Short mmCIF file of C-alpha atoms and ligand atoms in Angstrom, two decimals:
data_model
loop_
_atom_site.label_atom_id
_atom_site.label_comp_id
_atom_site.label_asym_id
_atom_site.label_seq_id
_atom_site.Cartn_x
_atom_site.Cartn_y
_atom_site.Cartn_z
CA UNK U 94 -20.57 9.51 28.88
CA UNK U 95 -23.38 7.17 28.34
CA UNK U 96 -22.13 3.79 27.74
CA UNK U 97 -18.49 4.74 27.92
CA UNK U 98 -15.80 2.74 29.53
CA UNK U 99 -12.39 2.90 29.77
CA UNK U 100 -10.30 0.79 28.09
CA UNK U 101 -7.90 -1.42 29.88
CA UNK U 102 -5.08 0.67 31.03
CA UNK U 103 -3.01 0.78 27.81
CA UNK U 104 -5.15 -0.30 25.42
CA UNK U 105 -4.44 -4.33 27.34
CA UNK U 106 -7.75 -5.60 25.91
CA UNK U 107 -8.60 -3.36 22.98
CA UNK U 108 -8.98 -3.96 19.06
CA UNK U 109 -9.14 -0.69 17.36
CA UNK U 110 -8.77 -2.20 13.67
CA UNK U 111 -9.96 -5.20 12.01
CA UNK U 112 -6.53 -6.21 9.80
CA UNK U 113 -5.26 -8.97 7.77
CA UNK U 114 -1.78 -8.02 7.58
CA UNK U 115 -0.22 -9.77 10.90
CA UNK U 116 -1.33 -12.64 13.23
CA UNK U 117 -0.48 -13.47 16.51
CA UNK U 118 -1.02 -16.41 18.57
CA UNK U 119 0.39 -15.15 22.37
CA UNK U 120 -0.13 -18.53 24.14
CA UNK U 121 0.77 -20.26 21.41
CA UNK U 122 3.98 -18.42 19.76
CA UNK U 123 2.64 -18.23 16.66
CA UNK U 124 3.45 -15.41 14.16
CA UNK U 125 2.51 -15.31 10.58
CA UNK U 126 2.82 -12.59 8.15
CA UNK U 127 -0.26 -12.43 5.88
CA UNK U 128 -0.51 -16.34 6.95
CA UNK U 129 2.71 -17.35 5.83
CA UNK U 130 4.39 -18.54 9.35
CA UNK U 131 7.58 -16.65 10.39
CA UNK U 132 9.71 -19.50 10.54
CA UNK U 133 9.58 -20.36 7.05
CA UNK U 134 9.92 -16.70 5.55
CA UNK U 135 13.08 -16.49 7.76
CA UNK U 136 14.36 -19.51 6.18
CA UNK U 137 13.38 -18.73 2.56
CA UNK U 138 12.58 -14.83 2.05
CA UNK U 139 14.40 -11.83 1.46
CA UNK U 140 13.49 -8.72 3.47
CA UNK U 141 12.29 -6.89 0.22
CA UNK U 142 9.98 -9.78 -0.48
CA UNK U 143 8.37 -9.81 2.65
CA UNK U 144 8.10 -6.13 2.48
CA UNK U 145 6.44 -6.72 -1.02
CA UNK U 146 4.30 -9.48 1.26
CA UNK U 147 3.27 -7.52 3.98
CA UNK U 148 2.03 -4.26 2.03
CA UNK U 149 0.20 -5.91 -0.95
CA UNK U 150 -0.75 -9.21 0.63
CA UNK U 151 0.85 -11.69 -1.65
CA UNK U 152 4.00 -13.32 -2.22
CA UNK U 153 4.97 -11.15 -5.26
CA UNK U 154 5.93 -13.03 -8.64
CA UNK U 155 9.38 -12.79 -9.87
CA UNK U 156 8.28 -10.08 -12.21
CA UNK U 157 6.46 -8.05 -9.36
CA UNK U 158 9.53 -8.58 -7.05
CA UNK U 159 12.12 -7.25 -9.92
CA UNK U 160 9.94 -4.50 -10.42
CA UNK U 161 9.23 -3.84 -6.86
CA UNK U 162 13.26 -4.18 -5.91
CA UNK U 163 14.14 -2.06 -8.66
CA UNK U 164 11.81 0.74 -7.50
CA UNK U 165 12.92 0.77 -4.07
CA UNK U 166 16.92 0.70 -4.67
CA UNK U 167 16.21 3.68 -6.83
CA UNK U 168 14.66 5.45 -4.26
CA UNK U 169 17.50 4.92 -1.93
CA UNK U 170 18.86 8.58 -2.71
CA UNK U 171 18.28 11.34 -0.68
CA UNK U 172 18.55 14.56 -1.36
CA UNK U 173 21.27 16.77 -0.76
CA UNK U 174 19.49 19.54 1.28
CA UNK U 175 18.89 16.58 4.01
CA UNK U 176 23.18 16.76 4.48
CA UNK U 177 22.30 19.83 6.17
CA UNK U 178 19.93 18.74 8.48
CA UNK U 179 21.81 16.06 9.44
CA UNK U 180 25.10 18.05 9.96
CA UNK U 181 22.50 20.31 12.01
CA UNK U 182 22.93 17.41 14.48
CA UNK U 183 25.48 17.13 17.81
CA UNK U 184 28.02 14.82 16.96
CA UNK U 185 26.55 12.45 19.92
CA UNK U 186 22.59 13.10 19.29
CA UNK U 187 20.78 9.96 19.73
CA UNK U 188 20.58 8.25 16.20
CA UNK U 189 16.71 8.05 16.86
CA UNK U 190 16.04 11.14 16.98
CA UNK U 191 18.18 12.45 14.19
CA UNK U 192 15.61 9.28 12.08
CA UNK U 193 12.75 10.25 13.28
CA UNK U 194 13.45 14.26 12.29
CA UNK U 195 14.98 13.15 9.03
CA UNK U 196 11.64 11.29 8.13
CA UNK U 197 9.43 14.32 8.61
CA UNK U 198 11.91 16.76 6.96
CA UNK U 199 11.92 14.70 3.56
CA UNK U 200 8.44 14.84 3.86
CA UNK U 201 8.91 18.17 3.11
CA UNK U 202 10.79 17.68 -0.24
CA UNK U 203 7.92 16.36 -1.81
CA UNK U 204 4.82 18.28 -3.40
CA UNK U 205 2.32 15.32 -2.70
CA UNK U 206 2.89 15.33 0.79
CA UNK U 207 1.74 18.95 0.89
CA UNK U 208 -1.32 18.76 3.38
CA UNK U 209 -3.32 21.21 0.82
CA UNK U 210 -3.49 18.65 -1.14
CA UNK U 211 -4.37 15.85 1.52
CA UNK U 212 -7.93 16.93 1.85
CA UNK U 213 -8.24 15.47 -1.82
CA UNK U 214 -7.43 12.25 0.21
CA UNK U 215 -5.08 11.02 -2.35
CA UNK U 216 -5.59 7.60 -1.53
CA UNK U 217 -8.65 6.25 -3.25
CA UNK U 218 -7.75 2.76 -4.33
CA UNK U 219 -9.68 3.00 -7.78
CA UNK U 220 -7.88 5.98 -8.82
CA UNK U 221 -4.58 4.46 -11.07
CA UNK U 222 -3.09 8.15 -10.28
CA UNK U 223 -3.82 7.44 -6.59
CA UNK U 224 -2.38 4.02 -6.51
CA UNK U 225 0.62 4.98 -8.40
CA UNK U 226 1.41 7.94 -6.30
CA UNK U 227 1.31 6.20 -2.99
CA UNK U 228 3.54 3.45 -4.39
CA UNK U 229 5.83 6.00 -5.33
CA UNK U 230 5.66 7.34 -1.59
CA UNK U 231 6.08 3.49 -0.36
CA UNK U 232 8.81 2.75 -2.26
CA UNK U 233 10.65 6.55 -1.11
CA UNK U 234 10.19 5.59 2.92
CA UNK U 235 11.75 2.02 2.34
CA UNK U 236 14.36 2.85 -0.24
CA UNK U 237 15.33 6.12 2.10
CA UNK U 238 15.42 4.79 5.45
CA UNK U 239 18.58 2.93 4.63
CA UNK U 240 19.80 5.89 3.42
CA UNK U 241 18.53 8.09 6.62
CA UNK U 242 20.02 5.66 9.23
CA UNK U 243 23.19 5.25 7.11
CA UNK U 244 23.48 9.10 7.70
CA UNK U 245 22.55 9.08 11.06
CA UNK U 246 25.73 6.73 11.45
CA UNK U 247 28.25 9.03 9.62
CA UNK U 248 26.66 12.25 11.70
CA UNK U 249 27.83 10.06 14.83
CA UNK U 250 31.45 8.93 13.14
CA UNK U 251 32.13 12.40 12.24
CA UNK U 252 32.49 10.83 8.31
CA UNK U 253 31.36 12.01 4.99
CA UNK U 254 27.90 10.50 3.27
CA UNK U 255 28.09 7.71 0.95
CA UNK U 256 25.88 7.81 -2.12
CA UNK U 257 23.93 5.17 -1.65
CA UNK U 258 25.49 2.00 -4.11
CA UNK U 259 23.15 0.57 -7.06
CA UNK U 260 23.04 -3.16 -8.06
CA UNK U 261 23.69 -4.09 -4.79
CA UNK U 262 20.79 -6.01 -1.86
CA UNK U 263 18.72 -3.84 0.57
CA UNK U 264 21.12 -4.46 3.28
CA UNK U 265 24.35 -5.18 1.27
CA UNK U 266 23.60 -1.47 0.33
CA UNK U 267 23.35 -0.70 3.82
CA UNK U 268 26.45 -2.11 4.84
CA UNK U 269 28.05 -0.48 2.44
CA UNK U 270 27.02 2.84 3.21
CA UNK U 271 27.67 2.53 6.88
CA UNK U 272 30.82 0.31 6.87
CA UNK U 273 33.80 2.77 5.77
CA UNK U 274 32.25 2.44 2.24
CA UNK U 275 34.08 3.41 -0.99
CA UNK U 276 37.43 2.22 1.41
CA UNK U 277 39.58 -0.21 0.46
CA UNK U 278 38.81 -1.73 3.34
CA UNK U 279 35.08 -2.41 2.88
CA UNK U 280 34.85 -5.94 2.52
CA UNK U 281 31.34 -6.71 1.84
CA UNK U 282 30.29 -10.03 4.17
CA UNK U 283 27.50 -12.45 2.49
CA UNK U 284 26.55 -13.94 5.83
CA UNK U 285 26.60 -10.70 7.67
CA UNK U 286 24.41 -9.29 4.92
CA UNK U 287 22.26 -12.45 4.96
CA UNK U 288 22.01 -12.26 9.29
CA UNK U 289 20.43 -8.85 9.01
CA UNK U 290 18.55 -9.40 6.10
CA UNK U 291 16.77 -11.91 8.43
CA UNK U 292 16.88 -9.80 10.83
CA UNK U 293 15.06 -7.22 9.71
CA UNK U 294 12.53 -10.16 8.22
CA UNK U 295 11.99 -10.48 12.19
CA UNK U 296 11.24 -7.08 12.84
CA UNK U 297 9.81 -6.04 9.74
CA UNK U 298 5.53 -6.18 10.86
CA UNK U 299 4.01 -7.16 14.74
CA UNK U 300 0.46 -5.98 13.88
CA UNK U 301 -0.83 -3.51 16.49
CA UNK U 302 2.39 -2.58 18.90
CA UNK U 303 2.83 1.21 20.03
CA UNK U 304 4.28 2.15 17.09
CA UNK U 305 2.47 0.99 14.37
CA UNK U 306 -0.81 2.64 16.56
CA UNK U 307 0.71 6.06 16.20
CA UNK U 308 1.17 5.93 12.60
CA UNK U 309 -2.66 4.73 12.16
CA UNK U 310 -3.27 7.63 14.44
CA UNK U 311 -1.34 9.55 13.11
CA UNK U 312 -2.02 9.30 9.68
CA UNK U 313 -6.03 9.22 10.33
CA UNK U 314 -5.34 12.80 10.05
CA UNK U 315 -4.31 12.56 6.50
CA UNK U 316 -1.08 13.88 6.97
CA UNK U 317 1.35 12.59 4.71
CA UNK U 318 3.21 8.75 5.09
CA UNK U 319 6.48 10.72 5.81
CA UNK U 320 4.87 12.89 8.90
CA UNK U 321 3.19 8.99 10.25
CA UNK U 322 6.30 7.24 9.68
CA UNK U 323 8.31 10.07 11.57
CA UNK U 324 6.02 9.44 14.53
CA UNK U 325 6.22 6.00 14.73
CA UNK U 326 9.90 6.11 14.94
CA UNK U 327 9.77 8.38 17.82
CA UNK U 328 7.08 5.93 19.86
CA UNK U 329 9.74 3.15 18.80
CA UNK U 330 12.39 4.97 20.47
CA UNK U 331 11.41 4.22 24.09
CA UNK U 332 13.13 1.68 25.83
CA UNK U 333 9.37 -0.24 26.69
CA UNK U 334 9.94 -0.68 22.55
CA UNK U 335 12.12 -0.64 20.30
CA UNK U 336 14.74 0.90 22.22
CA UNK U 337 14.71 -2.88 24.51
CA UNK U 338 17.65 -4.23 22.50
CA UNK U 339 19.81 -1.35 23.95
CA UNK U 340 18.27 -1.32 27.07
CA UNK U 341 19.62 -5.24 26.82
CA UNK U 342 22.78 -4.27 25.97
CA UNK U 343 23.42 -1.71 28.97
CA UNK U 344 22.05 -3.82 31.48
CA UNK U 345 24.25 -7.06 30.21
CA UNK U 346 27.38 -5.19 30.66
CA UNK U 347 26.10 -3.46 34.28
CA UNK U 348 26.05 -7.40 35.06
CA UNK U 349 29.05 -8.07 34.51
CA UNK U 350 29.44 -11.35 34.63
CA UNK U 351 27.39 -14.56 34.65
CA UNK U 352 28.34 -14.79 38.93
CA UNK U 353 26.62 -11.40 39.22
CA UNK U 354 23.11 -12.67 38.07
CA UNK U 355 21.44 -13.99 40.45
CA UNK U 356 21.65 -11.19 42.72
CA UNK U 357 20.65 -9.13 39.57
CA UNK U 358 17.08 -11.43 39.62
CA UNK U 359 17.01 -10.96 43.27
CA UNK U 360 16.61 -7.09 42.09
CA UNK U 361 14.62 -7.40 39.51
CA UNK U 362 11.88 -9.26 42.18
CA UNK U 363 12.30 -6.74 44.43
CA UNK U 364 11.28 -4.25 41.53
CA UNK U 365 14.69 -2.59 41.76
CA UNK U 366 15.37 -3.36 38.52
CA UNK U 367 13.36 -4.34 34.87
CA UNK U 368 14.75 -7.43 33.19
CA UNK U 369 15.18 -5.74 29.29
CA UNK U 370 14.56 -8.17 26.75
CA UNK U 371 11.92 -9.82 28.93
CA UNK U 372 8.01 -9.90 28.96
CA UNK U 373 5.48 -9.05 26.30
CA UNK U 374 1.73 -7.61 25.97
CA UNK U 375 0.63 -10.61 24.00
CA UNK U 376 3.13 -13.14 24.18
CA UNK U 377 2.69 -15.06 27.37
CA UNK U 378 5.04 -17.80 26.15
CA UNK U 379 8.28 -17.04 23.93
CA UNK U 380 8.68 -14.94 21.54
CA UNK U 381 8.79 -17.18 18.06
CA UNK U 382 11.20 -14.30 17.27
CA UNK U 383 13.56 -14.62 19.62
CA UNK U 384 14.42 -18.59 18.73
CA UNK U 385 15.50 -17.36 15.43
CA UNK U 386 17.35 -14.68 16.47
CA UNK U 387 19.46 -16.76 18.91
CA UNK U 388 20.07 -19.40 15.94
CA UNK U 389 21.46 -16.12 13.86
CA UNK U 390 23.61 -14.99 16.58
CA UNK U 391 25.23 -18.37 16.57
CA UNK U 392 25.95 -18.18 12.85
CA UNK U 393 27.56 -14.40 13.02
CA UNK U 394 29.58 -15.26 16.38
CA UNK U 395 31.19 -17.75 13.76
CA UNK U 396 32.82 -14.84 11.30
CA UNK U 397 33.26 -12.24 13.97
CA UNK U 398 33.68 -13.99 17.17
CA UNK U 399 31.25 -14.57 20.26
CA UNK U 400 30.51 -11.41 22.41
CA UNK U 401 31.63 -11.67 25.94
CA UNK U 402 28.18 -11.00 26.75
CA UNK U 403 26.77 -13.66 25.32
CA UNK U 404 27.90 -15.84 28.64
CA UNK U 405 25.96 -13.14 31.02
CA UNK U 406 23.16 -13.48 28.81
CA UNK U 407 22.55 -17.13 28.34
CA UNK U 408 23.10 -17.17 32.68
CA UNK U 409 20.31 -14.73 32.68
CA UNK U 410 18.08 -16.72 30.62
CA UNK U 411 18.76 -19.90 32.12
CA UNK U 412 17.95 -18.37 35.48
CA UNK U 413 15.03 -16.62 34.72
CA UNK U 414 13.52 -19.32 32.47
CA UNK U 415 13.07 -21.44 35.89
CA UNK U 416 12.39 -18.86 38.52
CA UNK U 417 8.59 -18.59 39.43
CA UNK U 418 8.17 -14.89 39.28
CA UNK U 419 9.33 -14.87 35.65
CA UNK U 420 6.81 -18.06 35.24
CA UNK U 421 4.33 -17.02 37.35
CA UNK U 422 3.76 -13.62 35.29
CA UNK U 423 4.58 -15.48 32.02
CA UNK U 424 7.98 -13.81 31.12
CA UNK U 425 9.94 -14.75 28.71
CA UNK U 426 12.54 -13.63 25.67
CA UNK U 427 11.19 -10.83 23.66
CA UNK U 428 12.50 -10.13 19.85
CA UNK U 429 15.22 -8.09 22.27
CA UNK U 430 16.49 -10.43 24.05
CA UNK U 431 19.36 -11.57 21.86
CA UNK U 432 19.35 -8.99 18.92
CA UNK U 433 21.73 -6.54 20.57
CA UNK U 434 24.40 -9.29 20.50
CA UNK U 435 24.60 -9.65 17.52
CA UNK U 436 24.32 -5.71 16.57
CA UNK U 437 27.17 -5.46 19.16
CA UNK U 438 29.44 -8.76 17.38
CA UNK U 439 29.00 -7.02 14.10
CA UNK U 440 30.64 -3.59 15.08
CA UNK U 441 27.60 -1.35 15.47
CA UNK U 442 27.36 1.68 18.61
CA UNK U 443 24.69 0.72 20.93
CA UNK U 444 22.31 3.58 20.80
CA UNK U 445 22.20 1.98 16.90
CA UNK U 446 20.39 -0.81 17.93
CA UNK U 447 16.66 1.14 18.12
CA UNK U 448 17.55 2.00 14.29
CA UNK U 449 18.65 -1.29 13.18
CA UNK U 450 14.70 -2.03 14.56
CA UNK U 451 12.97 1.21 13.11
CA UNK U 452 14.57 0.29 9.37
CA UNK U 453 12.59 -2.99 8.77
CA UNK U 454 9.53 -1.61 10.95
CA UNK U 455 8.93 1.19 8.12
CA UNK U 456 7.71 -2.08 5.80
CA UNK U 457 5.07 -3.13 8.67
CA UNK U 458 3.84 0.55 9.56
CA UNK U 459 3.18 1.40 5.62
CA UNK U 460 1.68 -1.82 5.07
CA UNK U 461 -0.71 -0.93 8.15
CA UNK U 462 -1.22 2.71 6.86
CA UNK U 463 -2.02 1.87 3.35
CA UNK U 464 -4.56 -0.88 4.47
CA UNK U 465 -5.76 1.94 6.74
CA UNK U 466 -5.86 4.47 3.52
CA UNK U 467 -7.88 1.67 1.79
CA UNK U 468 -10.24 0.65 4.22
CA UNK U 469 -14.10 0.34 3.24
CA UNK U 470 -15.97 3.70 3.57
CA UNK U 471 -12.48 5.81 4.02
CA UNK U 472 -10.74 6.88 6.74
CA UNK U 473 -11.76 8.25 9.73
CA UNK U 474 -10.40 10.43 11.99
CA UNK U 475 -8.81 7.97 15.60
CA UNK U 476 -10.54 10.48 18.11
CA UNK U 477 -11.09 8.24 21.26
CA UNK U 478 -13.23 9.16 24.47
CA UNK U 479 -12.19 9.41 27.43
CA UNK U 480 -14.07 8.78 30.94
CA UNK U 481 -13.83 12.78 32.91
CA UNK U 482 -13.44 12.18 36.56
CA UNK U 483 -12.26 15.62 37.18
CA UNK U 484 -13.95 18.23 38.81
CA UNK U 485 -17.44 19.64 38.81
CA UNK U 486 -18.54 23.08 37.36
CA UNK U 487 -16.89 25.92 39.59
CA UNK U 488 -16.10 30.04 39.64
CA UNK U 489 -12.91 31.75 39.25
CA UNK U 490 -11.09 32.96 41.54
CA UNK U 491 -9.19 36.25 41.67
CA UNK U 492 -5.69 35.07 42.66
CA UNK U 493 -5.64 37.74 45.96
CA UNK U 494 -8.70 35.56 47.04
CA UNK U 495 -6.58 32.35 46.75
CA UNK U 496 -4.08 31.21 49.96
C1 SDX N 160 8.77 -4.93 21.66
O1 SDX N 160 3.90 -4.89 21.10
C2 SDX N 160 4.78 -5.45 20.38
O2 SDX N 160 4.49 -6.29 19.56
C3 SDX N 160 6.18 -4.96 20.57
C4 SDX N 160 7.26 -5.68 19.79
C5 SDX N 160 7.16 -5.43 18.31
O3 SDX N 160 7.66 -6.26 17.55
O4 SDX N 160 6.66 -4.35 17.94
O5 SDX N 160 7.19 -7.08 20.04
C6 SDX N 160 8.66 -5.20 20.20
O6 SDX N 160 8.54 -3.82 22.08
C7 SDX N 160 9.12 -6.07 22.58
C8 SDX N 160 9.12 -5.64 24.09
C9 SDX N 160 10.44 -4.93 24.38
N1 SDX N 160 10.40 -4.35 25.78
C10 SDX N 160 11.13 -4.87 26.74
O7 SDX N 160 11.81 -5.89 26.66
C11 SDX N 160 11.08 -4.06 28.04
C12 SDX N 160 10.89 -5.02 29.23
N2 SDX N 160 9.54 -5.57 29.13
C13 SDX N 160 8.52 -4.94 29.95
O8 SDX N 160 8.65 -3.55 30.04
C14 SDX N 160 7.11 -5.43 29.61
O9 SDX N 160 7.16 -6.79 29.60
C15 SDX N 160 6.42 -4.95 28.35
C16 SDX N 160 6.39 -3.47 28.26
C17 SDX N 160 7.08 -5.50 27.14
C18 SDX N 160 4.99 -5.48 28.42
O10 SDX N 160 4.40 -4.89 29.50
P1 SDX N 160 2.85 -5.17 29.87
O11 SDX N 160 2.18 -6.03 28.87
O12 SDX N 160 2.21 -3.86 30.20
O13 SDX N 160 2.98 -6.09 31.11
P2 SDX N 160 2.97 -5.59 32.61
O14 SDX N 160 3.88 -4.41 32.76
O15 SDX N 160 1.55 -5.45 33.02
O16 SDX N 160 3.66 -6.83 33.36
C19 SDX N 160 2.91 -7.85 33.95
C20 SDX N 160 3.74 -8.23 35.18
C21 SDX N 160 3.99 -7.07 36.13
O17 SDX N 160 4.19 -7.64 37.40
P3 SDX N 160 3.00 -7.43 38.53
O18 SDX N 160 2.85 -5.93 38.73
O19 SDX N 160 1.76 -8.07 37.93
O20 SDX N 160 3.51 -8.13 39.76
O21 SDX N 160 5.04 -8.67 34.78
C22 SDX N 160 6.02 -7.78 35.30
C23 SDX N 160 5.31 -6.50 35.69
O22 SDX N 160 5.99 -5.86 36.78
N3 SDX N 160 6.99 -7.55 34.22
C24 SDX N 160 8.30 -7.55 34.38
C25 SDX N 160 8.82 -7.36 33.09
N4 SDX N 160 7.82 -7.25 32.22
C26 SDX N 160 6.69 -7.36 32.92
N5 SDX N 160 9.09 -7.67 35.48
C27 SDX N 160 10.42 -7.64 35.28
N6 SDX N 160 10.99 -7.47 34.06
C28 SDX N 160 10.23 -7.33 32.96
N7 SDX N 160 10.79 -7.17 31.77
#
């Protein structure tokens, strides 16, 4: 172990990857998506643009985007053999695990993601046939995962699966596949489709967090996108994660009520209790995410009224925003903090909320695994060291021997 040391206790102080995909300024609350600042992609992108952004580095030109949008809401089918999987599901699985299964299985349905074939590394970024064929798998894992977490939905209602709509936005086909589509009902909502289109803008890319490692780990194996993706979603799934806007959620309503928070603080000090939505690795101020999102929640409150939360919440903030333990350890909103409110106002189940986060995260962990696919001299296998402080060299013992 010459030379070896560990690593800051979860990776706090470690750059595995050189990337140009996502910066992040954590003192200064600065995010920018291949150096276009957050702020103004929120306030004049589309999701499917900054996923054309984030994976090819450019903003694409109208021509590139048509092409790019047309590829990906034809790829929004799935097919039918995934029905049974999902009706292979309890009616009250978690919706995160029935996504992160689904992405693996219709990994499966596809010849190229056959690992005999891997070994050819498919990847090579001078080969056209290479290029074109992991478009083809880029465009399957965004188009699909609307598709996938629309499922996961109707698996949970008990409801038949909508074929997913064409001519219709990224998330306007969403919505319609989740919301009671093909109903008279269905009313499609411009500014609810326009909230989470920013929404998942917000969530889409945040360079090297726990999930986008495991698909670079993952796929350094050269296992296909669908496999990396698949394990991604399942490292998003924990409530340290992506699974912090329902953690939100469940501890706003065990409040109660804006009188019950300070003694809630009091618990959180004495470690009784974690304050969800709070507290990042690399933001130590707050999260240029989270001003956004509160803006948004504003704007849907307006067409489906305000959560009764939202009075618990904005108590909690207020309180923890001045007390010194929250300041002292540099704790503020995370991306969390305010997203499940407005998940909640617009009609979704909580345990949703982690899948309304893994949807627009697909865009950031491709974007990391095809720069990974491409980098200079190929990939290489993520096989870290490790420091062994166990014990020294010593003989078996027959168990009769043993007290
Ligand atoms: C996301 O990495 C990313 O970019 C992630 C993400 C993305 O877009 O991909 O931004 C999305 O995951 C946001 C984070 C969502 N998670 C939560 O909201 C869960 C609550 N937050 C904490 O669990 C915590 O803040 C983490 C996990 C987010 C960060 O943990 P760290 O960096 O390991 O920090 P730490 O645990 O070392 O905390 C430092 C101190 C500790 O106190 P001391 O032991 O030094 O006295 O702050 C305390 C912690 O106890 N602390 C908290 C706290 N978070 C940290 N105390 C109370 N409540 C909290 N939320």
């Amino acid at each position: 172990e010459r030379g070896l040391r560990v690593s800051d206790k979860g990776f706090l102080n470690t750059a595995v990857i050189s990337s140009s995909i996502t910066y992040i300024d954590g003192d200064a609350g600065v995010l920018r998506y291949r150096g276009y600042p957050i702020e103004q992609l929120a306030q004049n992108s589309s999701f499917l643009e900054v996923a054309y952004l984030l994976i090819y580095g450019d903003l694409p030109t109208r021509k590139n985007l048509e092409t790019f949008e047309h590829e990906v809401m034809h790829h929004t089918i799935v097919h039918s053999d995934a029905e049974t999987l999902f009706r292979s599901f309890r009616y009250n699985a978690h919706p995160m695990s029935i996504l992160s299964s689904a992405f693996s299985a219709i990994g499966s349905f596809y010849e190229e993601a056959n690992p005999s074939l891997q070994g050819q590394n498919l990847y090579t970024k001078t080969d056209p046939k290479s290029l074109a064929n992991m478009d083809k798998q880029i465009y399957r894992l965004i188009g699909k995962a609307i598709t996938l977490a629309a499922m996961a939905y109707r698996v949970r209602q008990g409801r038949s699966f909508v074929t997913p709509p064409l001519g219709m936005s990224y998330t306007g086909s969403f919505l319609y596949q989740l919301d009671r589509a093909g109903e008279e009902r269905y009313k499609p909502s411009p500014v609810l489709e326009r909230a989470l289109d920013v929404l998942f803008i917000l969530h889409a890319d945040h360079e090297l967090n726990a999930s986008s490692t495991t698909v670079l780990q993952t796929g350094s194996s050269l296992v296909d996108p669908y496999s990396a993706v698949a394990a991604g979603c399942a490292s998003l799934y924990g409530p340290l994660h992506g699974g912090a806007n329902e953690a939100v959620i469940r501890m706003l309503i065990a409040i109660g009520s804006p009188a019950n928070v300070p003694a809630y603080i009091e618990a959180v000090k004495r470690r009784e209790k974690v304050l969800s939505g709070f507290g990042h690795r690399i933001y130590k101020t707050s999260d240029p995410r989270s001003f956004i999102i509160r803006n948004i929640a504003d704007e849907v409150f307006a067409v489906t009224g305000k959560d009764e939360l939202l009075d618990t919440a904005m108590a909690l903030h207020a309180v923890a925003m001045k007390d010194e333990y929250f300041i002292s350890r540099k704790l503020a909103p995370n991306v969390d903090f305010w997203s499940g409110l407005i998940y909640r106002a617009m009609g979704f189940p909580m345990d949703f909320f982690p899948v309304l986060f893994a949807v627009p995260r697909v865009v950031g962990w491709l974007a990391h695994w095809r720069q990974m696919m491409h980098q200079q001299g190929g990939v290489k296998i993520w096989r870290p060291r490790q420091l062994y402080v166990g014990p020294g060299k010593r003989d078996y013992l027959p168990i009769y021997k043993r007290l």
